[in-house]
Amino acid sequence: SQTIHQWPATLVQPVGSPLSLECTVEGTSNPNLYWYRQAAGRGLQLLFYSVGIGQISSEVPQNLSASRPQDRQFILSSKKLLLSDSGFYLCAWSVPRKSSGNTIYFGEGSWLTVV
Amino acid sequence: DQQVKQNSPSLSVQEGRISILNCDYTNSMFDYFLWYKKYPAEGPTFLISISSIKDKNEDGRFTVFLNKSAKHLSLHIVPSQPGDSAVYFCAASARGGSNYKLTFGKGTLLTVNP
């Protein structure tokens, strides 16, 4: 069966410091990979998605970047964090489908507090 | 522009009764709809989905109904249990090249009282 893990689960970072959140998926090949964010009192916002190694698409302009160095590894980064980057970050995966029916499966989430 | 709307931020139900969570959408290109359940500080868990070619899908205590003409879907939980207390997100994806992307509502907090 497929599993997804992301880490760290929680972190508190000062403004201006770098960020690296990592995510790995097991039990599947060539998945679509995603980074979502849930800010306080808001829904789930898609930040980045990737359909293959080195292929990253950004959905919203922001202070963050993403990379996919390996097929089942997805990394969310920032060179200098802002207070507004605080939130709950979720890595997710799905089986690529040409037609509809794209179900996304989420990891456990990472709480980021920028102070 | 919010394409998926969950107009009720919260819902409170007695244990054993039916919970009905509602969701409206505006994009006529949406053809696949999902419900997720989320506990605090955890990732959302996929519950149930429905394709636009259907108007109903059941899985145990969970049933999703789709009314395409009204652009409305609902999730019924029968009977409701205290462990169902969580935030429920409605999501939708469009046919075609952007089918990878799910658009989420803001969620409804369901509280099931013993």
Short mmCIF file of N, CA and C in Angstrom, two decimals, chain A residues 32 34 36 38 41-46 49 51 59 88 90 94 97-109 111, chain B residues 31-32 34 36 38-46 49 51 87 89 93-96 99-107:
data_model
loop_
_atom_site.label_atom_id
_atom_site.label_comp_id
_atom_site.label_asym_id
_atom_site.label_seq_id
_atom_site.Cartn_x
_atom_site.Cartn_y
_atom_site.Cartn_z
N ASN A 32 1.84 12.22 -8.98
CA ASN A 32 1.77 13.67 -8.91
C ASN A 32 2.01 14.04 -7.44
N TYR A 34 2.18 17.28 -4.44
CA TYR A 34 1.59 18.58 -4.16
C TYR A 34 2.07 19.12 -2.81
N TYR A 36 0.29 21.85 -0.18
CA TYR A 36 -0.84 22.68 0.16
C TYR A 36 -0.52 23.42 1.46
N GLN A 38 -2.71 25.35 4.77
CA GLN A 38 -3.94 25.75 5.42
C GLN A 38 -3.60 26.84 6.43
N GLY A 41 -8.18 29.42 9.92
CA GLY A 41 -9.53 29.80 9.54
C GLY A 41 -9.80 29.80 8.05
N ARG A 42 -8.91 29.21 7.29
CA ARG A 42 -9.09 29.22 5.84
C ARG A 42 -9.06 27.81 5.30
N GLY A 43 -9.39 27.69 4.03
CA GLY A 43 -9.38 26.37 3.40
C GLY A 43 -7.98 25.96 2.99
N LEU A 44 -7.93 24.97 2.13
CA LEU A 44 -6.66 24.42 1.68
C LEU A 44 -6.25 25.08 0.36
N GLN A 45 -5.08 25.67 0.37
CA GLN A 45 -4.60 26.38 -0.81
C GLN A 45 -3.45 25.62 -1.46
N LEU A 46 -3.57 25.35 -2.75
CA LEU A 46 -2.51 24.67 -3.48
C LEU A 46 -1.36 25.64 -3.71
N TYR A 49 2.67 22.02 -7.47
CA TYR A 49 2.44 20.63 -7.85
C TYR A 49 3.53 20.21 -8.82
N VAL A 51 4.52 16.97 -11.70
CA VAL A 51 4.14 15.76 -12.43
C VAL A 51 5.34 14.86 -12.72
N GLU A 59 1.39 27.69 -8.06
CA GLU A 59 0.02 28.17 -8.21
C GLU A 59 -0.16 29.61 -7.75
N PHE A 88 -0.16 25.65 8.36
CA PHE A 88 -0.10 24.20 8.37
C PHE A 88 0.15 23.74 6.95
N LEU A 90 0.87 20.92 4.02
CA LEU A 90 0.50 19.54 3.74
C LEU A 90 1.10 19.09 2.42
N SER A 94 -1.01 11.91 -5.75
CA SER A 94 -2.11 11.29 -6.45
C SER A 94 -1.56 10.47 -7.62
N ARG A 97 -3.86 10.80 -13.78
CA ARG A 97 -4.95 10.31 -14.60
C ARG A 97 -5.18 11.27 -15.76
N LYS A 98 -5.38 10.70 -16.93
CA LYS A 98 -5.66 11.54 -18.09
C LYS A 98 -7.11 12.02 -18.07
N SER A 99 -7.95 11.17 -17.51
CA SER A 99 -9.35 11.57 -17.41
C SER A 99 -9.58 12.14 -16.02
N SER A 100 -10.81 12.28 -15.62
CA SER A 100 -11.11 12.84 -14.30
C SER A 100 -10.99 11.75 -13.25
N GLY A 101 -11.27 12.12 -12.01
CA GLY A 101 -11.19 11.15 -10.93
C GLY A 101 -9.87 11.20 -10.20
N ASN A 102 -9.34 12.39 -10.01
CA ASN A 102 -8.04 12.56 -9.38
C ASN A 102 -8.21 12.69 -7.87
N THR A 103 -7.98 11.61 -7.14
CA THR A 103 -8.08 11.65 -5.68
C THR A 103 -6.71 11.93 -5.10
N ILE A 104 -6.63 12.92 -4.25
CA ILE A 104 -5.38 13.31 -3.62
C ILE A 104 -5.34 12.78 -2.20
N TYR A 105 -4.18 12.27 -1.80
CA TYR A 105 -3.98 11.71 -0.46
C TYR A 105 -2.93 12.54 0.25
N PHE A 106 -3.24 12.92 1.48
CA PHE A 106 -2.42 13.86 2.22
C PHE A 106 -1.52 13.20 3.25
N GLY A 107 -0.40 13.87 3.52
CA GLY A 107 0.46 13.49 4.62
C GLY A 107 -0.07 14.03 5.93
N GLU A 108 0.77 13.88 6.97
CA GLU A 108 0.33 14.23 8.31
C GLU A 108 0.33 15.74 8.57
N GLY A 109 1.05 16.48 7.78
CA GLY A 109 1.09 17.92 7.95
C GLY A 109 2.26 18.39 8.79
N TRP A 111 3.36 21.86 11.08
CA TRP A 111 3.00 23.17 11.63
C TRP A 111 4.24 24.06 11.62
N ASP B 31 -16.12 18.06 -12.66
CA ASP B 31 -16.80 16.80 -12.94
C ASP B 31 -16.45 15.69 -11.95
N TYR B 32 -15.72 16.03 -10.91
CA TYR B 32 -15.36 15.03 -9.90
C TYR B 32 -15.32 15.74 -8.57
N LEU B 34 -15.20 15.45 -4.14
CA LEU B 34 -14.69 14.63 -3.05
C LEU B 34 -15.04 15.27 -1.71
N TYR B 36 -13.44 15.27 2.28
CA TYR B 36 -12.33 14.92 3.16
C TYR B 36 -12.73 15.25 4.59
N LYS B 38 -11.06 16.05 8.43
CA LYS B 38 -9.78 16.50 9.00
C LYS B 38 -9.91 16.72 10.51
N TYR B 39 -9.03 16.04 11.24
CA TYR B 39 -8.90 16.29 12.68
C TYR B 39 -7.85 17.38 12.87
N PRO B 40 -7.89 18.07 14.02
CA PRO B 40 -6.89 19.12 14.29
C PRO B 40 -5.47 18.58 14.20
N ALA B 41 -4.60 19.35 13.59
CA ALA B 41 -3.17 19.04 13.50
C ALA B 41 -2.89 17.74 12.76
N GLU B 42 -3.82 17.30 11.91
CA GLU B 42 -3.58 16.13 11.07
C GLU B 42 -3.90 16.47 9.62
N GLY B 43 -3.39 15.67 8.70
CA GLY B 43 -3.74 15.86 7.31
C GLY B 43 -5.15 15.40 7.02
N PRO B 44 -5.81 15.97 6.01
CA PRO B 44 -7.16 15.52 5.65
C PRO B 44 -7.15 14.06 5.19
N THR B 45 -8.20 13.36 5.50
CA THR B 45 -8.37 11.97 5.09
C THR B 45 -9.49 11.89 4.06
N PHE B 46 -9.22 11.23 2.95
CA PHE B 46 -10.23 11.07 1.91
C PHE B 46 -11.37 10.20 2.43
N SER B 49 -16.06 9.97 -2.80
CA SER B 49 -16.07 10.83 -3.99
C SER B 49 -17.26 10.47 -4.87
N SER B 51 -18.45 10.98 -9.19
CA SER B 51 -18.27 11.50 -10.54
C SER B 51 -19.54 12.18 -11.00
N VAL B 87 -13.50 18.57 11.00
CA VAL B 87 -13.79 19.51 9.92
C VAL B 87 -13.91 18.72 8.63
N PHE B 89 -14.16 18.89 4.51
CA PHE B 89 -13.88 19.72 3.34
C PHE B 89 -14.52 19.09 2.11
N SER B 93 -12.69 18.82 -8.84
CA SER B 93 -11.69 18.96 -9.91
C SER B 93 -12.41 19.04 -11.24
N ALA B 94 -11.74 19.70 -12.19
CA ALA B 94 -12.33 19.92 -13.50
C ALA B 94 -11.80 18.90 -14.49
N ARG B 95 -12.56 18.62 -15.52
CA ARG B 95 -12.10 17.71 -16.57
C ARG B 95 -11.02 18.41 -17.37
N GLY B 96 -10.22 17.57 -18.05
CA GLY B 96 -9.23 18.15 -18.94
C GLY B 96 -7.86 18.30 -18.32
N ASN B 99 -6.99 18.53 -14.44
CA ASN B 99 -7.67 17.59 -13.55
C ASN B 99 -6.84 17.20 -12.34
N TYR B 100 -5.52 17.56 -12.35
CA TYR B 100 -4.68 17.27 -11.20
C TYR B 100 -5.10 18.10 -9.99
N LYS B 101 -5.73 19.24 -10.21
CA LYS B 101 -5.91 20.26 -9.19
C LYS B 101 -7.27 20.11 -8.51
N LEU B 102 -7.25 20.06 -7.19
CA LEU B 102 -8.48 20.08 -6.42
C LEU B 102 -8.71 21.48 -5.87
N THR B 103 -9.92 21.96 -6.00
CA THR B 103 -10.31 23.22 -5.39
C THR B 103 -11.16 22.89 -4.16
N PHE B 104 -10.75 23.43 -3.02
CA PHE B 104 -11.38 23.10 -1.75
C PHE B 104 -12.29 24.22 -1.26
N GLY B 105 -13.35 23.82 -0.55
CA GLY B 105 -14.12 24.77 0.23
C GLY B 105 -13.38 25.08 1.52
N LYS B 106 -13.94 25.97 2.33
CA LYS B 106 -13.28 26.38 3.56
C LYS B 106 -13.56 25.44 4.73
N GLY B 107 -14.44 24.50 4.53
CA GLY B 107 -14.68 23.50 5.55
C GLY B 107 -15.86 23.79 6.45
#
